[in-house]
């Protein structure tokens, strides 16, 4: 949250998205991942960037999140995020 606040003061478009993606990764970690919160954070990150601004680091982190979400096929938020990425 603090990193996002700092980045919002500057005009760099990629860094806030990367922070949100890192937040999503953090929410997927551990023995009790928060799939819904991770999907929300990751989707917000991607929606904040036009497709042409989704650089290598953004695409790489997104792929890692999709892979993690695929491990939870029975969770609607996970399926919806995977579908969202496939359509974007």
PDB file of C-alpha atoms in Angstrom:
ATOM      1  CA  UNK A   1       0.000   0.000   0.000  1.00  0.00           C
ATOM      2  CA  UNK A   2       2.808   2.415   0.855  1.00  0.00           C
ATOM      3  CA  UNK A   3       4.592   1.680  -2.416  1.00  0.00           C
ATOM      4  CA  UNK A   4       1.414   2.389  -4.376  1.00  0.00           C
ATOM      5  CA  UNK A   5       0.975   5.701  -2.581  1.00  0.00           C
ATOM      6  CA  UNK A   6       4.509   6.721  -3.487  1.00  0.00           C
ATOM      7  CA  UNK A   7       4.169   5.672  -7.108  1.00  0.00           C
ATOM      8  CA  UNK A   8       0.908   7.554  -7.541  1.00  0.00           C
ATOM      9  CA  UNK A   9       2.851  10.789  -7.071  1.00  0.00           C
ATOM     10  CA  UNK A  10       4.973  10.110 -10.140  1.00  0.00           C
ATOM     11  CA  UNK A  11       3.943   9.737 -13.786  1.00  0.00           C
ATOM     12  CA  UNK A  12       5.570   6.315 -14.355  1.00  0.00           C
ATOM     13  CA  UNK A  13       2.856   4.034 -15.730  1.00  0.00           C
ATOM     14  CA  UNK A  14       4.493   0.617 -15.260  1.00  0.00           C
ATOM     15  CA  UNK A  15       5.728   0.737 -11.665  1.00  0.00           C
ATOM     16  CA  UNK A  16       2.302   0.979  -9.957  1.00  0.00           C
ATOM     17  CA  UNK A  17       1.105  -1.958 -12.032  1.00  0.00           C
ATOM     18  CA  UNK A  18       4.132  -4.006 -11.030  1.00  0.00           C
ATOM     19  CA  UNK A  19       3.510  -3.174  -7.372  1.00  0.00           C
ATOM     20  CA  UNK A  20      -0.086  -4.369  -7.728  1.00  0.00           C
ATOM     21  CA  UNK A  21       1.094  -7.562  -9.390  1.00  0.00           C
ATOM     22  CA  UNK A  22       3.551  -8.135  -6.545  1.00  0.00           C
ATOM     23  CA  UNK A  23       0.698  -7.592  -4.108  1.00  0.00           C
ATOM     24  CA  UNK A  24      -1.271 -10.259  -5.966  1.00  0.00           C
ATOM     25  CA  UNK A  25       1.666 -12.666  -5.783  1.00  0.00           C
ATOM     26  CA  UNK A  26       1.943 -12.051  -2.055  1.00  0.00           C
ATOM     27  CA  UNK A  27      -1.731 -12.813  -1.590  1.00  0.00           C
ATOM     28  CA  UNK A  28      -1.277 -16.113  -3.413  1.00  0.00           C
ATOM     29  CA  UNK A  29       1.596 -17.182  -1.171  1.00  0.00           C
ATOM     30  CA  UNK A  30       1.344 -19.320   1.905  1.00  0.00           C
ATOM     31  CA  UNK A  31      -0.913 -22.105   3.011  1.00  0.00           C
ATOM     32  CA  UNK A  32      -4.103 -20.020   2.871  1.00  0.00           C
ATOM     33  CA  UNK A  33      -3.947 -17.919  -0.303  1.00  0.00           C
ATOM     34  CA  UNK A  34      -6.506 -15.146  -0.739  1.00  0.00           C
ATOM     35  CA  UNK A  35      -7.468 -15.939  -4.331  1.00  0.00           C
ATOM     36  CA  UNK A  36     -10.143 -13.277  -4.636  1.00  0.00           C
ATOM     37  CA  UNK A  37      -7.913 -10.480  -3.352  1.00  0.00           C
ATOM     38  CA  UNK A  38      -5.061 -11.646  -5.574  1.00  0.00           C
ATOM     39  CA  UNK A  39      -7.312 -11.738  -8.633  1.00  0.00           C
ATOM     40  CA  UNK A  40      -8.638  -8.265  -7.876  1.00  0.00           C
ATOM     41  CA  UNK A  41      -5.160  -6.778  -7.420  1.00  0.00           C
ATOM     42  CA  UNK A  42      -3.815  -8.429 -10.562  1.00  0.00           C
ATOM     43  CA  UNK A  43      -6.798  -7.429 -12.666  1.00  0.00           C
ATOM     44  CA  UNK A  44      -6.560  -3.818 -11.456  1.00  0.00           C
ATOM     45  CA  UNK A  45      -2.882  -3.835 -12.387  1.00  0.00           C
ATOM     46  CA  UNK A  46      -3.579  -5.018 -15.910  1.00  0.00           C
ATOM     47  CA  UNK A  47      -6.556  -2.727 -16.390  1.00  0.00           C
ATOM     48  CA  UNK A  48      -4.368   0.240 -15.444  1.00  0.00           C
ATOM     49  CA  UNK A  49      -2.085  -0.434 -18.416  1.00  0.00           C
ATOM     50  CA  UNK A  50      -2.899  -0.311 -22.099  1.00  0.00           C
ATOM     51  CA  UNK A  51      -1.913  -3.569 -23.783  1.00  0.00           C
ATOM     52  CA  UNK A  52       1.045  -1.898 -25.500  1.00  0.00           C
ATOM     53  CA  UNK A  53       2.471  -0.891 -22.094  1.00  0.00           C
ATOM     54  CA  UNK A  54       2.508  -4.457 -20.798  1.00  0.00           C
ATOM     55  CA  UNK A  55       6.243  -4.923 -20.980  1.00  0.00           C
ATOM     56  CA  UNK A  56       8.281  -8.051 -20.307  1.00  0.00           C
ATOM     57  CA  UNK A  57       8.230  -7.735 -16.495  1.00  0.00           C
ATOM     58  CA  UNK A  58       4.464  -7.216 -16.491  1.00  0.00           C
ATOM     59  CA  UNK A  59       3.861 -10.159 -18.839  1.00  0.00           C
ATOM     60  CA  UNK A  60       6.212 -12.400 -16.841  1.00  0.00           C
ATOM     61  CA  UNK A  61       4.583 -11.640 -13.501  1.00  0.00           C
ATOM     62  CA  UNK A  62       1.124 -12.034 -15.058  1.00  0.00           C
ATOM     63  CA  UNK A  63       2.095 -15.463 -16.405  1.00  0.00           C
ATOM     64  CA  UNK A  64       3.244 -16.491 -12.922  1.00  0.00           C
ATOM     65  CA  UNK A  65      -0.061 -15.354 -11.448  1.00  0.00           C
ATOM     66  CA  UNK A  66      -2.033 -17.230 -14.117  1.00  0.00           C
ATOM     67  CA  UNK A  67      -0.020 -20.365 -13.349  1.00  0.00           C
ATOM     68  CA  UNK A  68      -0.804 -19.996  -9.646  1.00  0.00           C
ATOM     69  CA  UNK A  69      -4.490 -19.338 -10.364  1.00  0.00           C
ATOM     70  CA  UNK A  70      -4.675 -22.487 -12.493  1.00  0.00           C
ATOM     71  CA  UNK A  71      -3.912 -24.449  -9.339  1.00  0.00           C
ATOM     72  CA  UNK A  72      -7.326 -23.346  -8.010  1.00  0.00           C
ATOM     73  CA  UNK A  73      -9.736 -24.326 -10.821  1.00  0.00           C
ATOM     74  CA  UNK A  74     -12.700 -24.584  -8.450  1.00  0.00           C
ATOM     75  CA  UNK A  75     -12.416 -20.959  -7.318  1.00  0.00           C
ATOM     76  CA  UNK A  76     -14.504 -18.672  -9.535  1.00  0.00           C
ATOM     77  CA  UNK A  77     -12.177 -15.682  -9.073  1.00  0.00           C
ATOM     78  CA  UNK A  78      -9.230 -17.760 -10.282  1.00  0.00           C
ATOM     79  CA  UNK A  79     -11.084 -18.967 -13.386  1.00  0.00           C
ATOM     80  CA  UNK A  80     -12.326 -15.467 -14.147  1.00  0.00           C
ATOM     81  CA  UNK A  81      -8.824 -14.013 -13.901  1.00  0.00           C
ATOM     82  CA  UNK A  82      -7.361 -16.686 -16.187  1.00  0.00           C
ATOM     83  CA  UNK A  83     -10.134 -15.989 -18.702  1.00  0.00           C
ATOM     84  CA  UNK A  84      -9.569 -12.232 -18.415  1.00  0.00           C
ATOM     85  CA  UNK A  85      -5.867 -12.622 -19.192  1.00  0.00           C
ATOM     86  CA  UNK A  86      -6.588 -14.928 -22.120  1.00  0.00           C
ATOM     87  CA  UNK A  87      -8.955 -12.331 -23.608  1.00  0.00           C
ATOM     88  CA  UNK A  88      -6.688  -9.307 -23.071  1.00  0.00           C
TER      89      UNK A  88
END
